[in-house]
Amino acid sequence: MDCKSRSSTCIAPINIAVIKYWGKSDEEQIIPLNDSISITLDTDYMFTKTTATIGPEFTQDSIVLNNEQGSGDGVRFQNCLSEIRKLAASSKHSSTVEKSTWKVAIVSENNFPTKAGLASSASGYACLVFTLAQLYELESHQSELSALARRGSGSACRSLFGGFVRWFHDSQPCIARPIAEAEHWPELRCLVAVVSNTSKSVGSTEGMRRSAETSKLLEHRVKHVVRDRIEDMKMAILEKNFVKFAEITMRDSNQFHAICLDTYPPLFYMNSTSQAIIQLVHRYNQIRRSIKVAYTFDAGPNAVLFLEQAEISRFASVFYSVFGSTPHDQFFRGKVPDLLDPTEDVASLVPEKALKGQVQYTIVCNVGQGPKNIDPTG
Amino acid sequence: MDCKSRSSTCIAPINIAVIKYWGKSDEEQIIPLNDSISITLDTDYMFTKTTATIGPEFTQDSIVLNNEQGSGDGVRFQNCLSEIRKLAASSKHSSTVEKSTWKVAIVSENNFPTKAGLASSASGYACLVFTLAQLYELESHQSELSALARRGSGSACRSLFGGFVRWFHDSQPCIARPIAEAEHWPELRCLVAVVSNTSKSVGSTEGMRRSAETSKLLEHRVKHVVRDRIEDMKMAILEKNFVKFAEITMRDSNQFHAICLDTYPPLFYMNSTSQAIIQLVHRYNQIRRSIKVAYTFDAGPNAVLFLEQAEISRFASVFYSVFGSTPHDQFFRGKVPDLLDPTEDVASLVPEKALKGQVQYTIVCNVGQGPKNIDPTG
């Protein structure tokens, strides 16, 4: 390799919205209709890893995604790339300006199965932008980087930050900023339930467009519901008020899916297993006489559950009793919880029908940090 | 039996809302938050039959519902009864005034399985009120009777009329009135699909209350969406514009279920079979390059499909190929359609997973008349 070429490898986290992003006011610029709030998950189990190499000897941009050669001419990928090159070209460092003219070779992969329906575009574009920023020495341009990631995939702008993150729909530029760091709420846990037998459904870009065009309820949500929820959610997070946090999270997930159903033709992202998980969570909270667990669902049937550390063994035991059909250390991945004897809770939660096997496996994680450089010398 | 006692037997139809009623502004009086529009189905296959007997020798009111002795002291039953007695007591006919003081014996049954989840309270209360009106000779008091039936079950006020019926939320008294007679649109057919494996869910009285209290979208629906839809639907019916009728019907059904999902905790009335039927109808319409079939779902998983006579064999053939697991004359009841060889349509509609047997059976009917007296001498 030419001595001028440079390479960097970074990882970026996924993020889960607790106030949902659904609908754009500008398709091309990817400006959302409303603010959203997300939680960044730790990269112990799930992350995107990207290696970017730039060099004067490359004759074209190239990209390998999850071991498959991509064409590198995707509109969003090129948008991202051309915007970050512009930023580099305007640098006061002549070396950065020079590098902005070189072609890039990207190798990116998710260590979690994309087929599982876990959003990979957010961590993917966040990782791309962050990695290129390392090479161009643009790490300090946090706002610009968030805006750049947004051009790749809207919610990627949130994955550039750790902890609790708010994406502003009307900031200039349109970017995300942290509400609180990951360490702010160390007791918070996330359990991602990967649902079996998912079927193909309308992609979120197309789904959002259809909702914005046909739902008679979306505008009301955007103008009159989300504004208050954003403030309430921010307070719940700052106060570490789990009950409030959980209720808003569940209500907002349900409202997002209600908007999908009000879309014409309707969009179905949740399936009967998702429905069973929702009903289980409400029944569990009822038995516990307080809200101990919250669910949220993105544009797919997988559930993301939030709970505090003190509840995890108890809830995981119940969840495993209802859905688990593989050994406990295969069913739980990441921070595998200890299980209790759940007889009493489970007895009052007997599901109406057999649900064993409807959840393939679950990943347990903490709130985590933003992207990081993992170069040996980094 | 004492020669003074009088008996009458009547039948009343069920009705299917195409603009949905969901939410009350007055729980006790059963005043709906918005107008609704329904279609009355013929009584060839589905109806409630009620025999009412009044006599001075009866010492208490009694009721037998579907061969089970009821207590007769249900609040809604007593509300209905006391209101109709008031009306009778104010009659200028002394015989009616006398009869208003007698106790009544009611025997009522639905000829369709109530366990199938088909709303029986609408036809039930319409039949009760209509039958008592025969005995008290109050048949001409149509408005008052509609208001009386409403006190038993909101949507019962619509089952007192045949054809296409609008229930006004702000009329005085709060009643339903026909938009058009059954004969107005003779080509219209209705296919009720009774779904297998239904599970118990929240009743509609409790569900409505919960939505009115917790949904952030219901008020917007009531104030800003339904008003226009009612006018559009009325025009579609008067013009017999099936495409317009069908689209509004599907959108309003979906919005009602969206409100249910936006309720906290959420209400699920549709299940995976309902979802499969919705997807089948949209795909079928796509293949037919026009809207040929519409669906609507009440507070349960059963589908009610509307289509015109010219389409029925073609659609029924497809529907049977996808869902039918019993012989054709068991799967279709009522006006059993002829089936075509559906190979071509079905090939382009191959469902993602096996759906055979998920619909128990279907009932095919026409738009029908209001309640009628079936006394031998009547």
Short mmCIF file of C-alpha atoms in Angstrom, two decimals, chain A residues 199-200 214-217 220-221 225 229 246-247 250-251 254-255 257-259 261-266 268 270-272 275 278-279 282 291 295 352, chain B residues 199-200 214-217 220-221 225 229 246-247 250-251 254-255 257-259 261-266 268 270-272 275 278-279 282 291 295 352:
data_model
loop_
_atom_site.label_atom_id
_atom_site.label_comp_id
_atom_site.label_asym_id
_atom_site.label_seq_id
_atom_site.Cartn_x
_atom_site.Cartn_y
_atom_site.Cartn_z
CA SER A 199 -42.49 -11.39 7.19
CA LYS A 200 -41.43 -8.76 4.73
CA THR A 214 -52.51 9.61 3.68
CA SER A 215 -52.82 9.53 7.47
CA LYS A 216 -55.40 11.96 8.79
CA LEU A 217 -53.92 11.69 12.28
CA HIS A 220 -52.18 16.12 14.80
CA ARG A 221 -49.59 13.84 16.38
CA VAL A 225 -48.93 15.43 20.82
CA ARG A 229 -44.18 14.34 25.05
CA ALA A 246 -41.98 3.89 30.71
CA GLU A 247 -45.52 5.15 30.26
CA MET A 250 -45.25 2.75 25.56
CA ARG A 251 -47.79 5.40 24.60
CA ASN A 254 -48.46 2.61 20.29
CA GLN A 255 -49.25 5.96 18.71
CA HIS A 257 -48.18 2.10 15.14
CA ALA A 258 -51.63 3.71 15.27
CA ILE A 259 -50.43 6.19 12.63
CA LEU A 261 -52.67 1.67 10.80
CA ASP A 262 -54.32 4.99 9.85
CA THR A 263 -52.12 5.05 6.73
CA TYR A 264 -53.78 3.98 3.48
CA PRO A 265 -53.25 1.17 2.62
CA PRO A 266 -52.39 0.44 6.25
CA PHE A 268 -48.53 -3.44 9.75
CA MET A 270 -46.21 -5.50 14.64
CA ASN A 271 -47.44 -9.09 14.45
CA SER A 272 -49.25 -11.41 16.84
CA GLN A 275 -49.12 -8.07 20.48
CA ILE A 278 -47.41 -5.92 24.80
CA GLN A 279 -50.13 -7.78 26.65
CA HIS A 282 -49.15 -4.74 30.82
CA ILE A 291 -44.82 0.08 35.87
CA TYR A 295 -41.97 -1.82 25.45
CA GLU A 352 -54.08 -17.68 26.40
CA SER B 199 -59.62 -14.68 22.01
CA LYS B 200 -61.40 -12.70 24.65
CA THR B 214 -56.57 8.08 27.16
CA SER B 215 -56.30 8.39 23.37
CA LYS B 216 -54.61 11.60 22.26
CA LEU B 217 -55.97 11.12 18.74
CA HIS B 220 -59.03 14.99 16.54
CA ARG B 221 -60.82 12.13 14.77
CA VAL B 225 -61.99 13.75 10.46
CA ARG B 229 -66.21 11.55 6.09
CA ALA B 246 -65.13 1.36 -0.34
CA GLU B 247 -62.15 3.62 0.25
CA MET B 250 -61.61 0.93 4.76
CA ARG B 251 -60.00 4.16 5.94
CA ASN B 254 -58.44 1.41 10.03
CA GLN B 255 -58.72 4.71 11.86
CA HIS B 257 -58.49 0.46 15.12
CA ALA B 258 -55.71 3.07 15.15
CA ILE B 259 -57.59 4.85 17.95
CA LEU B 261 -54.04 1.12 19.48
CA ASP B 262 -53.51 4.71 20.67
CA THR B 263 -55.57 3.86 23.77
CA TYR B 264 -53.63 3.12 26.96
CA PRO B 265 -53.24 0.25 27.60
CA PRO B 266 -53.87 -0.47 23.92
CA PHE B 268 -56.37 -5.07 20.10
CA MET B 270 -58.00 -7.39 15.05
CA ASN B 271 -55.72 -10.42 14.99
CA SER B 272 -53.29 -11.89 12.46
CA GLN B 275 -54.49 -8.49 9.09
CA ILE B 278 -56.85 -6.67 4.91
CA GLN B 279 -53.71 -7.45 2.96
CA HIS B 282 -55.63 -4.58 -0.99
CA ILE B 291 -61.30 -0.98 -5.74
CA TYR B 295 -63.31 -4.40 4.50
CA GLU B 352 -46.86 -15.67 2.55
#
